Structure formats: C-alpha cells, structure tokens
Coordinates of C-alpha atoms and ligand atoms in Angstrom, one line a residue:
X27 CA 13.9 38.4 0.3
X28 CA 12.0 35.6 -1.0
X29 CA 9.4 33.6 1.2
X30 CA 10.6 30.0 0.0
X31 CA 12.8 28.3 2.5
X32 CA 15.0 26.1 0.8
X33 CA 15.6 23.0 2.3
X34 CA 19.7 21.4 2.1
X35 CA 20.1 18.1 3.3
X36 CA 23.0 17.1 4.8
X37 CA 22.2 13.7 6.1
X38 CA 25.1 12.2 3.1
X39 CA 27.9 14.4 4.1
X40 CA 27.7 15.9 7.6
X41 CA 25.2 13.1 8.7
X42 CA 27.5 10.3 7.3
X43 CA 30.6 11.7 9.8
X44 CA 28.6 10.3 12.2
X45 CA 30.8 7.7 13.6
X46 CA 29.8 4.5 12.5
X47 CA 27.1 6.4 9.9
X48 CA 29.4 5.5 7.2
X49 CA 27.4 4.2 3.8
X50 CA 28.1 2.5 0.7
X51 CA 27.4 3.8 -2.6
X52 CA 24.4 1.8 -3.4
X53 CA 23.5 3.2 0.0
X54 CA 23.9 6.5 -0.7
X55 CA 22.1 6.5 -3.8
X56 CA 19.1 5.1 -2.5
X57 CA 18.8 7.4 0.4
X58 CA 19.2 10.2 -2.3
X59 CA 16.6 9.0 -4.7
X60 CA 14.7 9.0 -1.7
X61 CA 15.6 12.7 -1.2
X62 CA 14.7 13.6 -4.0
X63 CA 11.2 11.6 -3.7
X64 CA 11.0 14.2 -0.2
X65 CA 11.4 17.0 -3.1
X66 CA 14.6 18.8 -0.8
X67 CA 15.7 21.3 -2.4
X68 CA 19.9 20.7 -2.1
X69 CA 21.2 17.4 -1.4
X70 CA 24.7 17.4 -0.5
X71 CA 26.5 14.1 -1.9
X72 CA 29.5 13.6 -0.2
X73 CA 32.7 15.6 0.1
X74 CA 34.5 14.2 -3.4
X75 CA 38.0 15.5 -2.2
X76 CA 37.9 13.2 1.0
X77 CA 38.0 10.0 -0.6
X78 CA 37.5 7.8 -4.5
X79 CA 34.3 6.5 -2.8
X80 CA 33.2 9.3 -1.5
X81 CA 34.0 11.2 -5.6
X82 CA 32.3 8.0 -7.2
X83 CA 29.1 8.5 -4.7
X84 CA 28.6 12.3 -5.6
X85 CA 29.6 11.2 -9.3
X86 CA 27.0 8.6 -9.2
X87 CA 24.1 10.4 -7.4
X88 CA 25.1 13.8 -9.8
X89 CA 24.5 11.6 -12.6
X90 CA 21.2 10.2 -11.1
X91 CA 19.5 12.7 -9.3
X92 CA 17.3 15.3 -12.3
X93 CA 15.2 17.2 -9.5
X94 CA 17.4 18.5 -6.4
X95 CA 20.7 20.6 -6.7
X96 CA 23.5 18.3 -6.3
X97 CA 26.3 19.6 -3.6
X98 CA 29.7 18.3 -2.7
X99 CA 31.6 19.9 0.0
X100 CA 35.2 21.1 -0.5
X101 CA 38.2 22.9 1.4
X102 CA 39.0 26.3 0.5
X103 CA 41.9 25.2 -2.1
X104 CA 41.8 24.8 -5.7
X105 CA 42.9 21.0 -5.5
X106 CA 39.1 19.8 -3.5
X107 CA 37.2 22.9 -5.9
X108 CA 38.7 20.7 -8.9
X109 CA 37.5 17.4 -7.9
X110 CA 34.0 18.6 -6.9
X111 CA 33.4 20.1 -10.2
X112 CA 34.9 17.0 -11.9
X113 CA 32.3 14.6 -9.9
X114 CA 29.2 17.3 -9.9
X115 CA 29.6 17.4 -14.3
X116 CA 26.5 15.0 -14.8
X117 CA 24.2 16.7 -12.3
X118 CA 21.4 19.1 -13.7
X119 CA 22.0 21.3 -10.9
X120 CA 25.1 21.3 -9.6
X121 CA 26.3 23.7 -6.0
X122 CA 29.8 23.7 -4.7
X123 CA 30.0 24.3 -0.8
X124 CA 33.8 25.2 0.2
X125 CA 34.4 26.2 3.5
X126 CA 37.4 27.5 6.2
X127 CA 37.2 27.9 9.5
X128 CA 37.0 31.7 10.3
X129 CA 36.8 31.8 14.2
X130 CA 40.4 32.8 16.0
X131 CA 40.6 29.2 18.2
X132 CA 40.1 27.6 15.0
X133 CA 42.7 30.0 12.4
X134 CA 45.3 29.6 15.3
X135 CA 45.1 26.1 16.8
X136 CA 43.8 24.6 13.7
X137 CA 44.7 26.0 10.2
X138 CA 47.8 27.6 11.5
X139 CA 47.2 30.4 9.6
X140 CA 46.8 34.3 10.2
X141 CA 43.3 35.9 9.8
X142 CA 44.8 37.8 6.5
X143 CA 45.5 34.5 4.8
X144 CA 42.5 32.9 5.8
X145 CA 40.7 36.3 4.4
X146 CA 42.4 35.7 0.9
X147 CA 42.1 31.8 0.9
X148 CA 38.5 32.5 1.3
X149 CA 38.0 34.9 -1.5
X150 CA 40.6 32.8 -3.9
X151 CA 38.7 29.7 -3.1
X152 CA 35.0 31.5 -4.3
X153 CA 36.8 32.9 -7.2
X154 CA 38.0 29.6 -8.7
X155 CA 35.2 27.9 -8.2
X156 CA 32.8 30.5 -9.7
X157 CA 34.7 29.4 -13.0
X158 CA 33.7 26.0 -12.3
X159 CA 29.9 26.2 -11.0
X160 CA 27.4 29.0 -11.0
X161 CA 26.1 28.0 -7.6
X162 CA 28.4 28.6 -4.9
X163 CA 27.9 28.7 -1.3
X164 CA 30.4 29.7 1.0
X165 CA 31.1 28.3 4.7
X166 CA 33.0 30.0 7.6
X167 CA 33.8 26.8 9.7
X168 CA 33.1 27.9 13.1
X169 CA 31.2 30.9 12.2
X170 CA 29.3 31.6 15.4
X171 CA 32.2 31.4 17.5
X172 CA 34.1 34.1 15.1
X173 CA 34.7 37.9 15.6
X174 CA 31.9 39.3 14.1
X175 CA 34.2 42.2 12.2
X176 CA 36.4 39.8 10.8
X177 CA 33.4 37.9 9.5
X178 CA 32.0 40.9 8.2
X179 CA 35.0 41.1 6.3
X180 CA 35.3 38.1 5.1
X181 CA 31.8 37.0 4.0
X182 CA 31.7 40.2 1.9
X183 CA 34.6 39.6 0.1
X184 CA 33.5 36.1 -0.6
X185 CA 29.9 37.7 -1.8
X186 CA 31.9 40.2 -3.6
X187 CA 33.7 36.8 -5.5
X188 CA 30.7 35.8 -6.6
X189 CA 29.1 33.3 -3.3
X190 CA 25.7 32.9 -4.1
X191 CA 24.6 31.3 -0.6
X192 CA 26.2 32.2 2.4
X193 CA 25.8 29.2 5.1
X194 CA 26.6 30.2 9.0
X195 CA 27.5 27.5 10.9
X196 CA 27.0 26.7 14.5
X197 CA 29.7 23.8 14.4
X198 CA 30.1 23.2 18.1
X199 CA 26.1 23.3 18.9
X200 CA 27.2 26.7 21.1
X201 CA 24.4 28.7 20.3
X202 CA 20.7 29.4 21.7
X203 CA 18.0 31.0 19.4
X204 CA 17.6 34.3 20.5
X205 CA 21.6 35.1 20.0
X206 CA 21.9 32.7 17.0
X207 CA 19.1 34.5 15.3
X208 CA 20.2 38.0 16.5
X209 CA 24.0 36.8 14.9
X210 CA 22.8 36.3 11.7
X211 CA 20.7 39.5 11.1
X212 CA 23.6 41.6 12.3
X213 CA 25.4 40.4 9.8
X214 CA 23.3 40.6 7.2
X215 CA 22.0 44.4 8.0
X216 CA 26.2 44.9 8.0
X217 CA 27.6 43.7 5.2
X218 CA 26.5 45.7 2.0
X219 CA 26.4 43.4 -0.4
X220 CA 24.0 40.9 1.9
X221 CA 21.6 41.2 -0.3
X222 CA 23.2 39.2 -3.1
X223 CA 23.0 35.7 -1.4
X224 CA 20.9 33.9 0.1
X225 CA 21.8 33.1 4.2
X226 CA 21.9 29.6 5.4
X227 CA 21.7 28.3 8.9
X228 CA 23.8 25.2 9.9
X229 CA 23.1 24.3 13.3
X230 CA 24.7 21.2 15.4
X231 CA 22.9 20.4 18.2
X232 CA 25.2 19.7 21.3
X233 CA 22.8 21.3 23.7
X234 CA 19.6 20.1 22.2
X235 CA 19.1 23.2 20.5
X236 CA 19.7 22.8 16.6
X237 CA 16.4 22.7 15.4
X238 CA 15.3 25.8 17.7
X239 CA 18.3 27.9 16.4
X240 CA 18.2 27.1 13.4
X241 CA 14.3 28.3 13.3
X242 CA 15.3 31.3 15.0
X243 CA 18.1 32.1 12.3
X244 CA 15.2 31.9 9.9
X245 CA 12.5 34.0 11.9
X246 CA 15.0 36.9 13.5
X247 CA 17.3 36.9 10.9
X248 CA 15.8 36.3 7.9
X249 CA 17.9 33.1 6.4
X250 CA 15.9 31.5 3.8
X251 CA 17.8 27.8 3.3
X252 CA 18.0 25.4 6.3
X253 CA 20.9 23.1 6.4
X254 CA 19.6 19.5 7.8
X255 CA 19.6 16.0 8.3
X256 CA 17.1 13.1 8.1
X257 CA 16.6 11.7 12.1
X258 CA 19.2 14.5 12.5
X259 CA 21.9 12.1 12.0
X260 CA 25.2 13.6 12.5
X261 CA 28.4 14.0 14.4
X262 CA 28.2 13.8 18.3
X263 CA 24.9 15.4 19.2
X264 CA 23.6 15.3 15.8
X265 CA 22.6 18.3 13.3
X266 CA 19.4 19.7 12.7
X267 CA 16.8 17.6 12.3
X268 CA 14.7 17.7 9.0
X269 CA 11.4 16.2 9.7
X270 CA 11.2 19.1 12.3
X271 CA 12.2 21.7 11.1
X272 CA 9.7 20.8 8.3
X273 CA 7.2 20.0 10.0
X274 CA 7.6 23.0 12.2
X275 CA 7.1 25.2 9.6
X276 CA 4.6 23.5 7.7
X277 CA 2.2 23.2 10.7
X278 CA 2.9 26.9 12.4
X279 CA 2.9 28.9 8.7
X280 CA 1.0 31.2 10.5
X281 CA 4.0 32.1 12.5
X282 CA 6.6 31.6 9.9
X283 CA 4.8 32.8 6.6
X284 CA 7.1 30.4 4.6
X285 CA 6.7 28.3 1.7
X286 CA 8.3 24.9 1.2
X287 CA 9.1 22.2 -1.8
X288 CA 9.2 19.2 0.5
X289 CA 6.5 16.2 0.2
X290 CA 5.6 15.3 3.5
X291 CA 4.2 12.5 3.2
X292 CA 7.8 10.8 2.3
X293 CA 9.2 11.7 5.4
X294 CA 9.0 8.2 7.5
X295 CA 10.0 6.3 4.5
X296 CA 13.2 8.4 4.7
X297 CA 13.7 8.1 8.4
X298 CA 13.1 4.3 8.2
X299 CA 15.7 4.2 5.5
X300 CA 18.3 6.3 7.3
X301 CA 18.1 4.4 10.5
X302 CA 18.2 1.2 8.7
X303 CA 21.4 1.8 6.7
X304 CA 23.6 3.4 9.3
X305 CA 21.9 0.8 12.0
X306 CA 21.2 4.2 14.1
X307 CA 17.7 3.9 15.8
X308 CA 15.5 6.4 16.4
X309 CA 14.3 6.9 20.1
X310 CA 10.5 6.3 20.2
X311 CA 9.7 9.3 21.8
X312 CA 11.5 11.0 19.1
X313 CA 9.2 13.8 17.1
X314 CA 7.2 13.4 14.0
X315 CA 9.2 10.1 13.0
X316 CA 9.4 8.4 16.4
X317 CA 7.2 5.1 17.0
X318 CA 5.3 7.1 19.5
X319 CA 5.0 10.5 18.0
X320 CA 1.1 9.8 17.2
X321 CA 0.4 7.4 19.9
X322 CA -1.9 8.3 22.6
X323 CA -1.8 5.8 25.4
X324 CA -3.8 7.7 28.2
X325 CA -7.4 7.1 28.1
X326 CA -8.5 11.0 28.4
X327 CA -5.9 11.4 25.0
X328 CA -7.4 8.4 23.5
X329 CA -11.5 9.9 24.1
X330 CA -10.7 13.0 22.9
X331 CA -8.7 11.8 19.6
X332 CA -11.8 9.6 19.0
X333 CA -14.6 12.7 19.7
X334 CA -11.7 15.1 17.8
X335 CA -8.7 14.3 16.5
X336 CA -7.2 18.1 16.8
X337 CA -7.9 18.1 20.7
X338 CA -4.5 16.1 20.8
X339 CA -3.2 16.3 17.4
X340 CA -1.5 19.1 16.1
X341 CA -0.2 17.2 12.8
X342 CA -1.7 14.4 10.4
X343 CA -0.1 11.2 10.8
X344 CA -0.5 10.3 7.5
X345 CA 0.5 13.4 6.4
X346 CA 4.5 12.4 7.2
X347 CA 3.9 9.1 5.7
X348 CA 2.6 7.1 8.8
X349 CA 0.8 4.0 7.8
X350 CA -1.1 1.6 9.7
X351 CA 0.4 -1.6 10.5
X352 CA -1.5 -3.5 7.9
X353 CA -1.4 -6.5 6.5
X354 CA -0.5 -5.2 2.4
X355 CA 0.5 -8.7 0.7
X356 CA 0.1 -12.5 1.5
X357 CA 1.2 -16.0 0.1
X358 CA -1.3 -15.5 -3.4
X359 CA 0.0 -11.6 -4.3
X360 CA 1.5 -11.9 -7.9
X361 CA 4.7 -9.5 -9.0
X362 CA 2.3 -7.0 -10.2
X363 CA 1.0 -6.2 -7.1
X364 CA 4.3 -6.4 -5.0
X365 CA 6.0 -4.2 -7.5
X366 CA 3.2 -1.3 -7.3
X367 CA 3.7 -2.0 -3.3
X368 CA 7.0 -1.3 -4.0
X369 CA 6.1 2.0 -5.4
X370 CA 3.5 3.2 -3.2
X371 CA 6.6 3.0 -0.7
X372 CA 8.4 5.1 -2.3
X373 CA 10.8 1.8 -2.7
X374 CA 11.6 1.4 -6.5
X375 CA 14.6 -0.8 -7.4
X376 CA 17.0 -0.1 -10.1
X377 CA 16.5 -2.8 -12.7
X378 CA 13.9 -5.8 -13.7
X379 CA 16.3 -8.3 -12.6
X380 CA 16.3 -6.3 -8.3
X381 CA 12.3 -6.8 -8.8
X382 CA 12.8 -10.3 -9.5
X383 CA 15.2 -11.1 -6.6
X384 CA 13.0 -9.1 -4.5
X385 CA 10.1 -10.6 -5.2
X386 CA 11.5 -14.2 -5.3
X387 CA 12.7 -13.1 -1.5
X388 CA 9.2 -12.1 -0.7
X389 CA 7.8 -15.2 -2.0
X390 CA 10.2 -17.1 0.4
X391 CA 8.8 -14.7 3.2
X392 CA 5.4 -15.8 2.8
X393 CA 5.4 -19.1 2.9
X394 CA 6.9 -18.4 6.4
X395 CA 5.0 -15.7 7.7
X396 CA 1.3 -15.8 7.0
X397 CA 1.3 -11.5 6.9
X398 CA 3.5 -9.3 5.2
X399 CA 3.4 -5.5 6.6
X400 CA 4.7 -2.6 4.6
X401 CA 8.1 -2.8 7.2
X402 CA 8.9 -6.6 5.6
X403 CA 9.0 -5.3 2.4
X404 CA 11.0 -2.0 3.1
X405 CA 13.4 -4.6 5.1
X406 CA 13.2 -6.7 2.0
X407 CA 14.7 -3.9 -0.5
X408 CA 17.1 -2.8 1.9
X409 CA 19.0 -6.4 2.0
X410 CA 21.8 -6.0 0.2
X411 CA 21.4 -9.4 -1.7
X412 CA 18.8 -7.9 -3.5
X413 CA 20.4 -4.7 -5.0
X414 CA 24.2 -5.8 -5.0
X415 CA 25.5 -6.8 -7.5
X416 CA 28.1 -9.5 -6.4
X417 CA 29.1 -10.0 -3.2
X418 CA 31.8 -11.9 -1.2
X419 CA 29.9 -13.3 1.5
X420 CA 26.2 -14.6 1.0
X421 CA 24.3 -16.8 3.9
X422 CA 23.0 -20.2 3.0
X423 CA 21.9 -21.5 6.1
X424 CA 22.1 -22.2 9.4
X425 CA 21.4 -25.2 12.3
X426 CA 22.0 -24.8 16.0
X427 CA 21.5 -26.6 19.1
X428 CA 20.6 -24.1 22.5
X429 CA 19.1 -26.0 25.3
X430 CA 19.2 -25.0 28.9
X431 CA 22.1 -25.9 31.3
X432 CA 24.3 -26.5 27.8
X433 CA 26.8 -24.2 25.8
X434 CA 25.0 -23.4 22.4
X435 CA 26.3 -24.9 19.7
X436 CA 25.9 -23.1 15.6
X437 CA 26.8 -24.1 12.0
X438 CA 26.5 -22.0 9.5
X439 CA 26.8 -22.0 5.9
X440 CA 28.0 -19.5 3.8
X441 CA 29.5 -18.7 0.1
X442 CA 32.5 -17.0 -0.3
X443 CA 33.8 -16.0 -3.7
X444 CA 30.6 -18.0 -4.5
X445 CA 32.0 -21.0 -3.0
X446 CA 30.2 -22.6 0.2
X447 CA 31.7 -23.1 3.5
X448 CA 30.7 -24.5 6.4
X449 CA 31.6 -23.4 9.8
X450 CA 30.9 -24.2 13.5
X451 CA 31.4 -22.9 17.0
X452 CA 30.4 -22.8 20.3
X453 CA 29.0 -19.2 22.1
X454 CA 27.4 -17.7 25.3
X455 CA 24.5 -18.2 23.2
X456 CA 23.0 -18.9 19.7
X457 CA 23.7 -15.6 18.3
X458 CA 27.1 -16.1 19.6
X459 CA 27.7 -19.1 18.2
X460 CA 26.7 -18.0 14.8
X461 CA 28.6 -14.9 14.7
X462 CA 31.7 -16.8 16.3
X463 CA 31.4 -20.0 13.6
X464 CA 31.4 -17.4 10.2
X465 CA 34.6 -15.3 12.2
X466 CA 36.2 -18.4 12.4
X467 CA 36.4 -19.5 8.9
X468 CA 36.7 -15.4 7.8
X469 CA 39.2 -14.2 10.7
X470 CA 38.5 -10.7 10.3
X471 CA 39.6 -9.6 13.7
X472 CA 37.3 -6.6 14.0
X473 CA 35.6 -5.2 16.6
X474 CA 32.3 -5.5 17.4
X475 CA 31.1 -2.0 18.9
X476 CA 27.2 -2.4 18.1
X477 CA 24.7 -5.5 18.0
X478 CA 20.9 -4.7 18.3
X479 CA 17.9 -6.4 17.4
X480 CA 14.6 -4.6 16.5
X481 CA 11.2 -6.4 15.8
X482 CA 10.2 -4.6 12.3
X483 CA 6.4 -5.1 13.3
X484 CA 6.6 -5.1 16.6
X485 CA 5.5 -8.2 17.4
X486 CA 6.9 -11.8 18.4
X487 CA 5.5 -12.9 14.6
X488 CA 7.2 -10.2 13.1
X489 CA 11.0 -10.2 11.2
X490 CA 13.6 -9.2 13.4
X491 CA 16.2 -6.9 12.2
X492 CA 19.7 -6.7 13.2
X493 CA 22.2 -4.4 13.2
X494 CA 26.0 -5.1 13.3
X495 CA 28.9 -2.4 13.1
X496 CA 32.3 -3.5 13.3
X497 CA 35.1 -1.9 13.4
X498 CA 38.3 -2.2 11.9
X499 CA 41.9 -0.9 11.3
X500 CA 39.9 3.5 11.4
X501 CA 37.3 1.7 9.6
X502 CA 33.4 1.4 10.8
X503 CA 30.8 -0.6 9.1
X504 CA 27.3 -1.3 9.8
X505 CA 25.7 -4.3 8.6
X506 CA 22.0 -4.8 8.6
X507 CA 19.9 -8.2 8.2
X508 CA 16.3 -9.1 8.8
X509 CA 14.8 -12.8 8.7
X510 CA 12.1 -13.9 11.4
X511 CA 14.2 -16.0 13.0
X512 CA 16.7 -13.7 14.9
X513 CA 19.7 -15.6 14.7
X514 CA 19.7 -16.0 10.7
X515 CA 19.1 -12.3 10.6
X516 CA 22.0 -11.7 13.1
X517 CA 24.1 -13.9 10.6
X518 CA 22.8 -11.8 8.0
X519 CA 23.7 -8.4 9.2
X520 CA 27.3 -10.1 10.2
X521 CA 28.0 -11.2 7.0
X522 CA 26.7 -7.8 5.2
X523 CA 29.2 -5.9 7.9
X524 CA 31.8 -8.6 6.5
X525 CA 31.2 -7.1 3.0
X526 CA 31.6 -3.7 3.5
X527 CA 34.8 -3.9 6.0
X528 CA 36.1 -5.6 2.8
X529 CA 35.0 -3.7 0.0
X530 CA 37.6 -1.3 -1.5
X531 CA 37.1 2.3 0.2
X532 CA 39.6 5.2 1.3
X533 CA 38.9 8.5 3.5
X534 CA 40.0 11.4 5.2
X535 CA 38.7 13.1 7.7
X536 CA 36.1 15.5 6.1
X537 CA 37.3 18.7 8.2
X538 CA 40.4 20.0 7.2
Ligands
KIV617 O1 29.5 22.2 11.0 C1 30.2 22.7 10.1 O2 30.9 23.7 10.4 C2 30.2 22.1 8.8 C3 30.8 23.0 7.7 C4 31.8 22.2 6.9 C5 29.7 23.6 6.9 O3 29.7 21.1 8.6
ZN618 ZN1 28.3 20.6 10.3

C-alpha cells in the first residue's frame, strides 16, 4: 500500500451530466489545462462512446494534456472500449474506465441481464481492453448497493483480467462513512488478488455525505485514489467535492498520513472557471472556495484573526488561490503586463492572435471602468469571442429606453453569419426587451430554464456577469456574458447560449 492518494477528476464526465453542466470543447479543454495546472492526477475527458463531441473532446484534451492520465469512460462492450482507445491514442498517459452495473435492482430492472452474464461481460470487457491500454480501471455501477459475494466474485475476476484500479461507486449517495469505509476493506481483505490494484472511492452525495465517505473509504479501508469533482459539480446532489477532499487531507495529514500531487494554490481559479462555464454558482457559505469561506464578520473572529490568524483559521487563504480584491491593471497597462496577468492566473490563451483580442477587449474595459480586478480579466478570457474561432452570433450594440410608468423598450444589434441585424422589442423590462428583440429576429423557440446575474467584484462599479441556459429539443446550453452594464452582458450570455444550442453536437445518455 502506497501513501500517495491519487486524485481523479471527474468534473468533465460525471460533473458534466449535470443537467444543464453540458460544455463545449473549447470549454472542456480549458477547464482541463486548468486541471492539469491543479497537478490531479487522472482527468477523465468525457465518455467518447456517448457522442462525436464528446470522442473529439477526449481526442482533443488527450492530445493536449502531457502531465495527468487522460480517462474516458466506457460500457462494458467492445464497441465503447474501441472508441476510447481510438480517442485516448495522442495522450501520454492514457486510462480506460469501463463500468456495469453489478447490484441485483440494477442487473434486473436495468441491464436485463442475469448475474452470470454480467460476471462474464465484466471480465470480457477488462480483457479487451487490456490489449488496448495498460491502465485499466474497472467500475461496478451501483457497487455499494450490490451483494457483497457476488462482488467479490466479480471484481476478482476483473483483477484477475488484468484491472489495474478498482473504483467502488456509491452511485445513489446511499452510504455513510462508517459502513462505506467498512464496505470497502471487506472487500479488499476478501478478494485475494486485492492487492494487485489500487481501490478507488466514488462517492455521490445525495445525503450530503460524499466527501465524508469517500474520506472514510480512504482512512477505514485503505483506497488510495479519490474520484472527484471541482465545486462538486455533478448529477442531482453532486459528487464529491475536490477542493475538500484536498484540502481535508492536506490540512489534517496528521490524521490521514497521505501524500498528494495537487497545487493548491490553483484551486479557486478552477472553481471560478467551473462555475463560470456551466453558469452553476457556488453558495457562499460553501467550503474552501465559497465567497465566505475566509471571511470573518463577527468582531470577536475579526480581533482574534488580527492578534492570530490560526485562532480562527485552520487553512491559508492564499494557499487555495484566494486573492485580494485588488486593483491588478488600469487604462496605461501595456500587453506585456496583461499577458503575464494572464499567467499569474493561471489563464494562458491558445495563440498570439486570443492575446490580442483579449487584450484589445481589456483595453475597451478600461476606458469604462477606471479598475480592473483579477475577476474582469478571468471574465474577459472566458468570453467566447475571445477564444472562438468563428461564431454565428456576435453582439454589436445595444439602445433602450426604461423609464417608470412605461413598457421598456430595446434594440439590439447583432451579426449573424457575420452580417448585422437589427432587432427591437418591447419587455417587462430592459433585460426583457433585449433578450425578446434578438429571439425575434433568431426564433429559436427554446426555453429559458435559468437567468442569473452576479456582480464579478461585488460591487455596483463592478462587471456584471450573466448566465443564460436554454433549453431545447433534449438539449441544454448555458451561455455566459459579462459587460458592466447588465443588460449588454445579458445580451451577451443570450447570444453565447444561441451559439451553442446551434452548434453541431450529438449525445446519449452516459449510463447505459
Ligand atoms: O456513479 C457511478 O456509478 C458512475 C460510474 C459510471 C463510475 O459514475
Ligand atoms: Zn458517478
């Protein structure tokens, strides 16, 4: 047994499930270079069997990514084994993760399919993809709600095939920490090969409890890899959340005695980016990357952080990549200055020609707003006009009229196909107007099933940032803008939602 926990993260696969948590590639492959910045250990891609985007995203961030493993998830059958290997070729590290769902609600209601044949799918599945990849890791779907014999059984003959990690999922979020971890050490002091894989938690957290169980999976019974999410994005309830789980055992290594690859100090960088591309906001309150998490508001907290900073404070702020809202750029900075910014942030574009929009965007910024915070700039390298390449919608500009006792009134101009249009409407209010004049020229006839608007700096002189997700035909799309005036960035985020609910992209379900 080794005393290096490896750290999997999830947050592109089973976080991007997530209703509405859906990403593009570009998306994707920032959030994975930013991954890799964190130093995890596994990054799973995408599940290249579910969809063409979802092959060309693990495709593109296997050919990209030189210093994490690079995992795509894949049914137990040769056809999903194939097309992992096919899209995991460029990665320097390359894991395949195929799964079946081993408990009896599952085998019978499910998969249809007798214990026996799920035993030998299960073995047949490991086997051909051991000829594919070295680095295999095996899931039973389900696994804490199996029979534990039968999962004895199986998992041995799938170690016996040649597994290399064996991954014990809590799919429903049905277990607490005592019996999760108990669960796991019982089957590894009962299977007799045990000892040639490592043991992975995978813990959902319905009842609040992923992160404790999957600590207790690693403390009780001994699992050394950690499966995760950044913000603990994730279906439902969510999955385990990284920046806990790491922080948990970084700050009590007395009690764990573990070792870990991850670089702290990119962990808010990595929340900020997850919440801003799948527009899902992290509660304040929320640990080690919530607004608050390192806030003391009561005076007695606030005299004894000042007199010592450990009365309070069991972790660093800056240690997770906290930053204080300071002014980092103005009006006179020059491109070398913004692009080393850029860098410090852990934000580094693609090519020359990204920079140059960038910083032409931030130029624009400051001649409207006299301070530039590390948030404007992270907002600026996330707007999709910077690092897309072409896209069908673009904003130009916008007028309206809102005065009280009178129906709002907006006109906005926008390109399509590079061409401009001009569009106007009525609303409740201005935003309404807006969004109403572009769907009247583009008559998408989706849903709107989120609108939010967050001040990046938190104050009336900061940009605001808006989040759109629309829904259409199965389909969910997020789009995100940010401008200091909140209508613009509201027409923003609904032409960036426009974009993706119209870009080319097929899926399937991801469970099978
Ligand atoms: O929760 C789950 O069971 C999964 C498996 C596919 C690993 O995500
Ligand atoms: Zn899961």
């Amino acid at each position: 047994m080794t005393d290096k926990l490896i750290i999997f993260d999830t947050t592109l696969r089973d976080g991007e499930q997530s209703p509405g948590a859906s990403m593009t590639k570009d998306e994707k492959l920032r959030i994975a270079r930013q991954l890799e910045r964190l130093r995890v250990d596994v990054i799973e891609a995408g599940f290249a069997a579910s969809s063409n985007g979802d092959f060309e995203a693990v495709q593109m961030i296997a050919n990209a990514i030189k210093d994490s493993t690079i995992c795509s998830l894949s049914r137990a059958n040769d056809r999903d084994i194939a097309r992992a290997a096919e899209a995991l070729k460029g990665a320097a590290s390359a894991r395949i993760h195929t799964f079946i769902a081993t408990s009896a609600l599952h085998m019978e209601k499910k998969l249809r399919m007798t214990p026996d044949q799920v035993f030998e799918q299960a073995k047949q599945a490991v086997r051909f993809a051991r000829n594919l990849v070295g680095d295999i890791e095996f899931s039973p779907e389900d696994g804490y709600r199996s029979d534990v014999d039968f999962l004895c059984r199986v998992l041995e003959g799938v170690i016996a095939e040649g597994a290399t990690t064996i991954n014990v999922p809590d799919t429903v979020g049905y277990a607490v920490p005592e019996l999760y971890g108990n669960f796991i050490r019982t089957l590894r002091e009962r299977i007799p090969n045990s000892d040639k894989a490592v043991w992975s938690v995978h813990c959902h957290n319905d009842l609040g409890m992923a992160v404790a169980n999957s600590l207790a999976g690693v403390k009780i019974g001994g699992a050394r890899q950690i499966e995760c999410t950044i913000n603990g994005l994730g279906e439902r309830a969510g999955n385990c959340s990284l920046e806990e789980v790491v922080m948990a055992v970084r700050t009590r290594r007395d009690y764990f005695g573990l070792e870990l690859g991850i670089d702290t100090q990119h962990i808010v960088a990595a929340s900020r980016m997850v919440s801003q591309t799948t527009g899902f906001v992290v509660q304040p309150n929320k640990a080690v990357v919530g607004a608050n998490a390192f806030a003391h508001a009561s005076g007695i907290h606030q005299d004894g952080v000042l007199k010592a900073r450990d009365t309070y404070e069991i972790m660093r702020a800056e240690d997770v990549g906290w930053t204080a809202n300071k002014i980092v750029l103005g009006k006179l900075s020059g491109r070398n200055a913004f692009k080393q910014r850029l860098q410090d942030l852990g934000a580094q574009l693609e090519s020359e020609a990204e920079i140059n929009t960038a910083f032409a965007k931030f130029k624009e910024l400051a001649d409207r707003k006299s301070e530039i915070f590390d948030e404007d700039i992270l907002a600026l390298v996330s707007d999709e006009s910077v690092t897309s390449e072409k896209e069908q919608y673009g904003f130009v500009s916008l007028a309206q009229h809102s005065e009280t006792g009178e129906r709002p009134q907006a006109t906005v101009v926008f390109t399509v196909d590079g061409k401009e249009v001009r569009s106007a409407s009525e609303g409740n209010g201005p935003v309404d107007a807006s969004l109403k004049a572009i769907e009247s020229h583009v008559k998408s006839g989706a849903e709107m099933v989120l609108y939010s608007v967050n001040a990046i700096s938190g104050s009336t002189e900061s940009q605001g940032e808006v989040t759109v997700r629309l829904q259409n035909s199965g389909r969910v799309v997020n789009g995100v803008g940010a401008d200091p005036d909140i209508i613009v960035a509201s027409a923003k985020a609904y032409l960036s939602a426009l974009n993706k609910l119209h870009s080319k992209a097929d899926r399937v379900a991801a469970q099978g």
